GROMACS .gro file of C-alpha atoms in nm:
model
  177
    1MET     CA    1  -2.493  10.648  18.665
    2LYS     CA    2  -2.276  10.808  18.933
    3GLY     CA    3  -2.353  10.735  19.287
    4ILE     CA    4  -2.373  11.088  19.385
    5LEU     CA    5  -2.717  11.113  19.213
    6PHE     CA    6  -2.838  10.823  19.417
    7SER     CA    7  -2.711  10.932  19.755
    8GLU     CA    8  -2.843  11.284  19.706
    9PHE     CA    9  -3.176  11.134  19.613
   10ILE     CA   10  -3.199  10.937  19.940
   11VAL     CA   11  -3.102  11.245  20.138
   12LEU     CA   12  -3.369  11.450  19.961
   13VAL     CA   13  -3.632  11.182  20.038
   14GLU     CA   14  -3.530  11.166  20.401
   15ASP     CA   15  -3.528  11.542  20.441
   16THR     CA   16  -3.855  11.600  20.248
   17PHE     CA   17  -4.071  11.294  20.344
   18GLY     CA   18  -3.898  11.160  20.659
   19LEU     CA   19  -3.689  10.856  20.741
   20GLU     CA   20  -3.987  10.631  20.758
   21MET     CA   21  -4.112  10.719  20.414
   22CYS     CA   22  -3.753  10.670  20.281
   23GLN     CA   23  -3.721  10.333  20.451
   24GLU     CA   24  -4.046  10.216  20.301
   25MET     CA   25  -3.946  10.329  19.954
   26LEU     CA   26  -3.625  10.133  20.001
   27ASP     CA   27  -3.792   9.827  20.134
   28LEU     CA   28  -4.051   9.805  19.858
   29ASN     CA   29  -3.762   9.781  19.610
   30ASP     CA   30  -3.561   9.538  19.825
   31ASN     CA   31  -3.294   9.814  19.822
   32GLU     CA   32  -3.067   9.882  20.113
   33GLY     CA   33  -2.980  10.232  19.989
   34ASN     CA   34  -2.602  10.185  20.030
   35TYR     CA   35  -2.476  10.414  19.763
   36THR     CA   36  -2.133  10.585  19.755
   37SER     CA   37  -2.094  10.899  19.574
   38VAL     CA   38  -1.804  10.761  19.353
   39GLY     CA   39  -1.981  10.431  19.280
   40SER     CA   40  -2.166  10.356  18.944
   41TYR     CA   41  -2.519  10.214  18.949
   42ASP     CA   42  -2.785  10.129  18.697
   43HIS     CA   43  -3.010  10.425  18.640
   44LYS     CA   44  -3.307  10.195  18.635
   45GLU     CA   45  -3.261  10.169  19.023
   46LEU     CA   46  -3.318  10.543  19.052
   47ILE     CA   47  -3.624  10.537  18.838
   48LYS     CA   48  -3.774  10.245  19.040
   49LEU     CA   49  -3.716  10.446  19.355
   50ILE     CA   50  -3.877  10.754  19.210
   51MET     CA   51  -4.178  10.559  19.076
   52THR     CA   52  -4.220  10.393  19.425
   53LEU     CA   53  -4.191  10.735  19.589
   54SER     CA   54  -4.462  10.866  19.346
   55LYS     CA   55  -4.699  10.588  19.452
   56LEU     CA   56  -4.647  10.636  19.826
   57THR     CA   57  -4.693  11.020  19.806
   58ASN     CA   58  -4.931  11.055  19.516
   59ILE     CA   59  -4.696  11.309  19.360
   60PRO     CA   60  -4.649  11.265  18.992
   61VAL     CA   61  -4.321  11.106  18.882
   62GLU     CA   62  -4.235  11.406  18.661
   63GLU     CA   63  -4.281  11.651  18.949
   64LEU     CA   64  -4.055  11.441  19.180
   65GLN     CA   65  -3.791  11.428  18.911
   66GLU     CA   66  -3.801  11.806  18.876
   67VAL     CA   67  -3.779  11.867  19.241
   68TYR     CA   68  -3.504  11.623  19.263
   69GLY     CA   69  -3.304  11.781  18.968
   70ALA     CA   70  -3.334  12.132  19.130
   71ALA     CA   71  -3.225  12.000  19.468
   72VAL     CA   72  -2.919  11.816  19.334
   73PHE     CA   73  -2.778  12.087  19.115
   74ASN     CA   74  -2.577  12.256  19.388
   75GLN     CA   75  -2.426  11.926  19.500
   76LEU     CA   76  -2.314  11.845  19.143
   77TYR     CA   77  -2.194  12.205  19.101
   78GLN     CA   78  -1.987  12.185  19.431
   79SER     CA   79  -1.854  11.839  19.333
   80MET     CA   80  -1.646  12.005  19.047
   81PRO     CA   81  -1.447  12.284  19.217
   82SER     CA   82  -1.299  12.373  18.877
   83LEU     CA   83  -1.631  12.521  18.762
   84GLU     CA   84  -1.622  12.809  19.018
   85GLY     CA   85  -1.610  13.130  18.829
   86GLN     CA   86  -1.616  12.967  18.488
   87SER     CA   87  -1.973  13.081  18.417
   88ASN     CA   88  -2.169  13.390  18.520
   89THR     CA   89  -2.510  13.295  18.370
   90THR     CA   90  -2.742  13.007  18.341
   91PHE     CA   91  -2.711  12.999  17.964
   92ASP     CA   92  -2.325  13.009  17.979
   93PHE     CA   93  -2.313  12.727  18.237
   94ILE     CA   94  -2.558  12.501  18.034
   95LYS     CA   95  -2.340  12.543  17.726
   96SER     CA   96  -2.037  12.443  17.933
   97VAL     CA   97  -2.199  12.115  18.031
   98GLU     CA   98  -2.162  11.965  17.682
   99ASN     CA   99  -1.830  12.113  17.596
  100TYR     CA  100  -1.657  12.083  17.934
  101ILE     CA  101  -1.834  11.894  18.204
  102HIS     CA  102  -1.935  11.587  18.002
  103ILE     CA  103  -1.584  11.571  17.854
  104GLU     CA  104  -1.429  11.576  18.202
  105VAL     CA  105  -1.681  11.307  18.325
  106LYS     CA  106  -1.573  11.082  18.024
  107LYS     CA  107  -1.213  11.137  18.106
  108LEU     CA  108  -1.274  11.025  18.474
  109TYR     CA  109  -1.513  10.755  18.381
  110PRO     CA  110  -1.447  10.628  18.028
  111ASN     CA  111  -1.762  10.400  18.036
  112ALA     CA  112  -1.982  10.694  18.129
  113ASN     CA  113  -2.275  10.769  17.906
  114PRO     CA  114  -2.382  11.132  17.991
  115PRO     CA  115  -2.675  11.287  17.810
  116ARG     CA  116  -2.602  11.510  17.505
  117PHE     CA  117  -2.705  11.859  17.456
  118ASN     CA  118  -2.744  11.991  17.097
  119PHE     CA  119  -2.777  12.365  17.092
  120ILE     CA  120  -3.028  12.484  16.831
  121SER     CA  121  -3.021  12.866  16.893
  122SER     CA  122  -2.888  13.106  17.147
  123SER     CA  123  -2.907  13.473  17.221
  124GLU     CA  124  -2.881  13.692  17.529
  125THR     CA  125  -3.236  13.613  17.618
  126GLU     CA  126  -3.323  13.279  17.474
  127LEU     CA  127  -3.168  12.933  17.444
  128VAL     CA  128  -3.308  12.643  17.260
  129MET     CA  129  -3.143  12.303  17.312
  130ASP     CA  130  -3.217  11.929  17.266
  131TYR     CA  131  -3.162  11.692  17.540
  132ILE     CA  132  -3.078  11.340  17.425
  133SER     CA  133  -3.040  11.049  17.670
  134VAL     CA  134  -3.124  10.686  17.685
  135ARG     CA  135  -3.220  10.731  18.047
  136CYS     CA  136  -3.533  10.919  17.978
  137LEU     CA  137  -3.484  11.158  18.283
  138SER     CA  138  -3.571  11.480  18.102
  139HIS     CA  139  -3.768  11.602  18.397
  140VAL     CA  140  -3.454  11.569  18.614
  141CYS     CA  141  -3.280  11.795  18.350
  142PHE     CA  142  -3.563  12.035  18.374
  143GLY     CA  143  -3.507  12.046  18.748
  144LEU     CA  144  -3.136  12.088  18.719
  145ILE     CA  145  -3.199  12.384  18.480
  146LYS     CA  146  -3.417  12.535  18.750
  147GLY     CA  147  -3.149  12.473  19.011
  148CYS     CA  148  -2.897  12.630  18.774
  149ALA     CA  149  -3.107  12.944  18.734
  150ALA     CA  150  -3.151  12.971  19.115
  151HIS     CA  151  -2.783  12.929  19.164
  152PHE     CA  152  -2.711  13.218  18.914
  153LYS     CA  153  -3.012  13.412  19.061
  154GLU     CA  154  -3.191  13.446  18.734
  155GLU     CA  155  -3.559  13.418  18.645
  156ILE     CA  156  -3.588  13.191  18.354
  157GLU     CA  157  -3.901  13.035  18.190
  158ILE     CA  158  -3.839  12.673  18.097
  159LYS     CA  159  -4.054  12.490  17.842
  160MET     CA  160  -4.001  12.146  17.720
  161HIS     CA  161  -4.160  11.912  17.479
  162ALA     CA  162  -4.078  11.557  17.361
  163ILE     CA  163  -3.935  11.512  17.017
  164ASN     CA  164  -4.011  11.142  17.033
  165SER     CA  165  -4.249  10.921  17.222
  166ASP     CA  166  -4.007  10.766  17.467
  167ASN     CA  167  -3.864  11.102  17.589
  168THR     CA  168  -3.506  11.017  17.491
  169HIS     CA  169  -3.504  11.327  17.283
  170VAL     CA  170  -3.656  11.645  17.436
  171ARG     CA  171  -3.636  12.011  17.329
  172PHE     CA  172  -3.596  12.280  17.592
  173HIS     CA  173  -3.682  12.637  17.537
  174LEU     CA  174  -3.534  12.875  17.798
  175ALA     CA  175  -3.622  13.246  17.802
  176HIS     CA  176  -3.512  13.518  18.055
  177LEU     CA  177  -3.816  13.678  18.222
   0.00000   0.00000   0.00000
């Protein structure tokens, strides 16, 4: 998993909960928090940090993942300047993730294993897609979709349900309000 996701999580924790909370979260994981945006790290480290933060704050893991996903969207978007002007709507952008962004990521990082999106149906007002990832971070994806909708200034209802018990396959139903 790319380091930008880790470094942005650390910044979010510092900004939201304070430096002391961030340091306690890192200390409880014997983690120095030294992530570079271009480095690659085991996604399990991020999951452990989120789980520890959940215990420290009494905020559910899923909620923390969603807040993080929404917060990190703009950083990820800005990290790929070639995206500017390519999409004008949330649905168009989400469709470009599988057919453009993930392909570009694999070119830059041949060992990358980005999640897959399978599009079930699409119209002007609704999008149904499956999110498939061994990382089980579907709530981060939920937050990324929220962040995307905010970026395009659209109100979208997002529903998700697990297709399998380990959340490696989740279906999202998106609808314009």
